């Protein structure tokens, strides 16, 4: 065994093998993989090997597409048979909502070049004669689906990596990990020590235990999962003889099951409601290529549906029942990337669909390690999307929810209940008393809208407009015509202090820093000029800054800042040590002025001012800006003051007709002001030139990514963020949810990033990227919303107050 290596990958399941392979592909060959038993000894060996490209997140779908396309290549290069069966797959819908979901999935796939077809139930029956047509109304057919041999694939990755110089040590257990002061690692195994520059936790079923070796509690949990294989069936033999090929795969929403041919019989797997976590606290190291005891009673409800939907199964004998554990993160997507706060420590775990996702996970992690950037949009998989709040019990609640909803639709306006409420701010009870309908993000509850008194605070889930529509319209009117009050604690807040802070930030930010007492907007870029983050920067002193950013990116962004930290600078995540309320609308100044002795007249307190003032008796930091684009203030206080602040402002606002507004109204208001948002318009795959962040770009100073920006400005961006005015279907109006394709001249040319109905302006608006040469004001496009192409006109300026007079008034 080597005593040192550039990388030690811990775990020889399909994911670890893929990481090892991709590292060698990118030229890192001094890499080793350590596996405690045999390759595939965890979840991998008993997987059903199914693979598909369909995923609710188009960026994950793209990585799945890459994975599925990789198998022929590794099979050829390694000489190892991967058992590839590309039979195509049907996703079957039994009702209108599911059909809508399939249409949206097909549409999302279009701009990724996926060739998926919507077919009728009769056509589905022709392709899959085992199904009973009466239970379905249609299906999505995807040619890029099939199944592989899990062991063959893992060995093929391993063989290709070995050919390139990687070494694999089986029957070798990593028992301890210790970091040296220089950031390198001592990896203890039962066969000796390896000194490594980097470690990768691909421990699958034991990823949590490997994390604990360094004091890390990863949000990952294993669930029991069952599938059964029937004896050979005459119906299957007949189909094979008649067509010369195997049956396609089937995913059946109503039955919460998947079905495919296995040899001469059928394989049927379920995601049952009565799901059961496996080893919820500690995975035993003694577990080795074992299966769990099957429990057919648990999956009986799914089997009942299966026997109705596929009657031939009812009389087929069962040859084998497999029950095995595999792992999930709270939202069902993998955990990939650098562990926040730990140098040279990477994870690739919680991969619940290793044969659809393993290749993409390996590719992006390897790029991240070798190039410092994953190279693809993997926001949905980044390990930093969870904070320390994702505890063992939270993960347990969320994973069980996620597992039992595997074949359920999550609507764009749906808020899932498990693990909530977890974080609440002091005004939670006050807002609940005002009939708040709550959502949660990054563990924190935030008000979505305020139901009318006496009515149930509940939102109907839908792809179209919900029961919130009229109420949100009223909230928007309150802001635009009188004054609105909302909670704004759900920003990420950071404080940067210490000598040298200004110089440090200036080198990170595209905009020049604001003067003391002022705020401005800025972006931070990677060296290739991609957007790492966008922030409001408030300067409290020469070397004292408050940064406000997207809350869901708090761990992601703080990892980046801390990774660039300079000597003498202190970077603090303020989290809920700072709570906020925001006043917005033409009456905002009058309300706030009535409770503070400081003059708020524009000449004394102009737009983008940030100062420490007293509001009533409450010490606060007040920024004169809001995301509504109206006259307004964000008022930041220590949490113990937030309730008193709420009561004070609510009382003071009564003569001015103050109303509460929530996140839905805020999203509507920001759309009519053409304000983009993190994770939608601004993501690490876009550049500030493409995103038209020109006001935040000042080329008068050096910053990370500047050369790339200048180069892109000189050559012109290939794509540009457009702002669209959409004409919805008058019969059944629906607004965009994000990720819809944009059509032009009969071709898909781009995609929607986000949008909303702008209630006050009465327009359905959206943002989306299109080729720059098409981004001409007034140009007509079509946006595909729930299977319908709706006209969309490209606008050049905000539909409300393009000169920005309201916020400067
Ligand atoms: C019944 C069932 C059916 C499934 N069907 C499908 C399917 O159809 N399609 C699909 O895509 N996915 C399917 N899966 C899921 C799939 O099995 C997983 O996504 C995949 O196996 C995860 O691979 P992994 O490499 O992350 O983890 P694992 O396979 O668990 O690999 C982790 C490896 O790390 C090793 N290890 C851990 N700790 C250490 C240590 N300290 N030292 C050394 N080695 C260590 C373990 O021994 C193990 O071999 C199924 C799972 C089950 C249970």
PDB file of N, CA, C and O in Angstrom, residues 1 34-37 169-176 187-194 285:
ATOM      1  N   UNK A   1       0.843  -1.205   0.000  1.00  0.00           N
ATOM      2  CA  UNK A   1       0.000   0.000   0.000  1.00  0.00           C
ATOM      3  C   UNK A   1       0.877   1.254   0.000  1.00  0.00           C
ATOM      4  O   UNK A   1       1.877   1.302   0.710  1.00  0.00           O
ATOM      5  N   UNK A  34      -9.942   3.333  -1.104  1.00  0.00           N
ATOM      6  CA  UNK A  34      -9.846   2.366  -0.013  1.00  0.00           C
ATOM      7  C   UNK A  34     -11.251   1.839   0.277  1.00  0.00           C
ATOM      8  O   UNK A  34     -12.176   2.625   0.520  1.00  0.00           O
ATOM      9  N   UNK A  35     -11.386   0.529   0.214  1.00  0.00           N
ATOM     10  CA  UNK A  35     -12.701  -0.114   0.415  1.00  0.00           C
ATOM     11  C   UNK A  35     -12.581  -1.165   1.517  1.00  0.00           C
ATOM     12  O   UNK A  35     -11.738  -2.041   1.462  1.00  0.00           O
ATOM     13  N   UNK A  36     -13.453  -1.077   2.511  1.00  0.00           N
ATOM     14  CA  UNK A  36     -13.337  -1.950   3.688  1.00  0.00           C
ATOM     15  C   UNK A  36     -13.612  -3.421   3.370  1.00  0.00           C
ATOM     16  O   UNK A  36     -13.127  -4.308   4.043  1.00  0.00           O
ATOM     17  N   UNK A  37     -14.432  -3.662   2.360  1.00  0.00           N
ATOM     18  CA  UNK A  37     -14.729  -5.062   1.991  1.00  0.00           C
ATOM     19  C   UNK A  37     -14.363  -5.241   0.517  1.00  0.00           C
ATOM     20  O   UNK A  37     -13.252  -4.966   0.139  1.00  0.00           O
ATOM     21  N   UNK A 169      -7.416  -0.371  -2.883  1.00  0.00           N
ATOM     22  CA  UNK A 169      -7.116  -1.314  -1.800  1.00  0.00           C
ATOM     23  C   UNK A 169      -8.434  -1.822  -1.228  1.00  0.00           C
ATOM     24  O   UNK A 169      -9.162  -1.062  -0.582  1.00  0.00           O
ATOM     25  N   UNK A 170      -8.731  -3.095  -1.486  1.00  0.00           N
ATOM     26  CA  UNK A 170      -9.942  -3.701  -0.932  1.00  0.00           C
ATOM     27  C   UNK A 170      -9.601  -4.370   0.403  1.00  0.00           C
ATOM     28  O   UNK A 170      -8.434  -4.522   0.746  1.00  0.00           O
ATOM     29  N   UNK A 171     -10.657  -4.716   1.145  1.00  0.00           N
ATOM     30  CA  UNK A 171     -10.490  -5.301   2.477  1.00  0.00           C
ATOM     31  C   UNK A 171      -9.577  -4.443   3.358  1.00  0.00           C
ATOM     32  O   UNK A 171      -8.731  -4.926   4.101  1.00  0.00           O
ATOM     33  N   UNK A 172      -9.732  -3.147   3.210  1.00  0.00           N
ATOM     34  CA  UNK A 172      -8.940  -2.186   3.972  1.00  0.00           C
ATOM     35  C   UNK A 172      -9.904  -1.140   4.551  1.00  0.00           C
ATOM     36  O   UNK A 172     -10.572  -0.435   3.795  1.00  0.00           O
ATOM     37  N   UNK A 173      -9.945  -1.069   5.862  1.00  0.00           N
ATOM     38  CA  UNK A 173     -10.939  -0.205   6.521  1.00  0.00           C
ATOM     39  C   UNK A 173     -10.285   1.097   6.970  1.00  0.00           C
ATOM     40  O   UNK A 173      -9.267   1.068   7.681  1.00  0.00           O
ATOM     41  N   UNK A 174     -10.852   2.208   6.575  1.00  0.00           N
ATOM     42  CA  UNK A 174     -10.395   3.505   7.090  1.00  0.00           C
ATOM     43  C   UNK A 174     -11.008   3.666   8.479  1.00  0.00           C
ATOM     44  O   UNK A 174     -12.228   3.731   8.616  1.00  0.00           O
ATOM     45  N   UNK A 175     -10.127   3.732   9.489  1.00  0.00           N
ATOM     46  CA  UNK A 175     -10.630   3.749  10.867  1.00  0.00           C
ATOM     47  C   UNK A 175     -10.532   5.126  11.507  1.00  0.00           C
ATOM     48  O   UNK A 175     -11.195   5.400  12.510  1.00  0.00           O
ATOM     49  N   UNK A 176      -9.694   6.003  10.936  1.00  0.00           N
ATOM     50  CA  UNK A 176      -9.544   7.324  11.557  1.00  0.00           C
ATOM     51  C   UNK A 176      -8.986   8.316  10.528  1.00  0.00           C
ATOM     52  O   UNK A 176      -8.267   7.934   9.606  1.00  0.00           O
ATOM     53  N   UNK A 187      -4.553   9.347   7.015  1.00  0.00           N
ATOM     54  CA  UNK A 187      -5.666   8.406   6.901  1.00  0.00           C
ATOM     55  C   UNK A 187      -5.215   7.086   7.525  1.00  0.00           C
ATOM     56  O   UNK A 187      -4.302   6.430   7.006  1.00  0.00           O
ATOM     57  N   UNK A 188      -5.834   6.707   8.651  1.00  0.00           N
ATOM     58  CA  UNK A 188      -5.460   5.435   9.300  1.00  0.00           C
ATOM     59  C   UNK A 188      -6.328   4.322   8.749  1.00  0.00           C
ATOM     60  O   UNK A 188      -7.555   4.457   8.691  1.00  0.00           O
ATOM     61  N   UNK A 189      -5.664   3.235   8.369  1.00  0.00           N
ATOM     62  CA  UNK A 189      -6.436   2.058   7.940  1.00  0.00           C
ATOM     63  C   UNK A 189      -5.904   0.846   8.699  1.00  0.00           C
ATOM     64  O   UNK A 189      -4.836   0.920   9.325  1.00  0.00           O
ATOM     65  N   UNK A 190      -6.639  -0.258   8.606  1.00  0.00           N
ATOM     66  CA  UNK A 190      -6.151  -1.448   9.291  1.00  0.00           C
ATOM     67  C   UNK A 190      -4.979  -2.088   8.539  1.00  0.00           C
ATOM     68  O   UNK A 190      -4.437  -3.096   8.966  1.00  0.00           O
ATOM     69  N   UNK A 191      -4.567  -1.489   7.419  1.00  0.00           N
ATOM     70  CA  UNK A 191      -3.383  -2.000   6.700  1.00  0.00           C
ATOM     71  C   UNK A 191      -2.260  -0.957   6.710  1.00  0.00           C
ATOM     72  O   UNK A 191      -1.293  -1.085   5.963  1.00  0.00           O
ATOM     73  N   UNK A 192      -2.415   0.093   7.483  1.00  0.00           N
ATOM     74  CA  UNK A 192      -1.356   1.111   7.565  1.00  0.00           C
ATOM     75  C   UNK A 192      -1.884   2.516   7.345  1.00  0.00           C
ATOM     76  O   UNK A 192      -3.091   2.721   7.202  1.00  0.00           O
ATOM     77  N   UNK A 193      -0.934   3.481   7.328  1.00  0.00           N
ATOM     78  CA  UNK A 193      -1.302   4.900   7.224  1.00  0.00           C
ATOM     79  C   UNK A 193      -1.077   5.411   5.802  1.00  0.00           C
ATOM     80  O   UNK A 193      -0.110   5.016   5.148  1.00  0.00           O
ATOM     81  N   UNK A 194      -1.926   6.288   5.361  1.00  0.00           N
ATOM     82  CA  UNK A 194      -1.668   6.981   4.092  1.00  0.00           C
ATOM     83  C   UNK A 194      -1.736   8.484   4.377  1.00  0.00           C
ATOM     84  O   UNK A 194      -2.699   8.960   4.999  1.00  0.00           O
ATOM     85  N   UNK A 285     -20.417  -1.341  11.467  1.00  0.00           N
ATOM     86  CA  UNK A 285     -19.293  -1.676  10.570  1.00  0.00           C
ATOM     87  C   UNK A 285     -19.313  -3.160  10.201  1.00  0.00           C
ATOM     88  O   UNK A 285     -18.645  -3.583   9.270  1.00  0.00           O
TER      89      UNK A 285
END
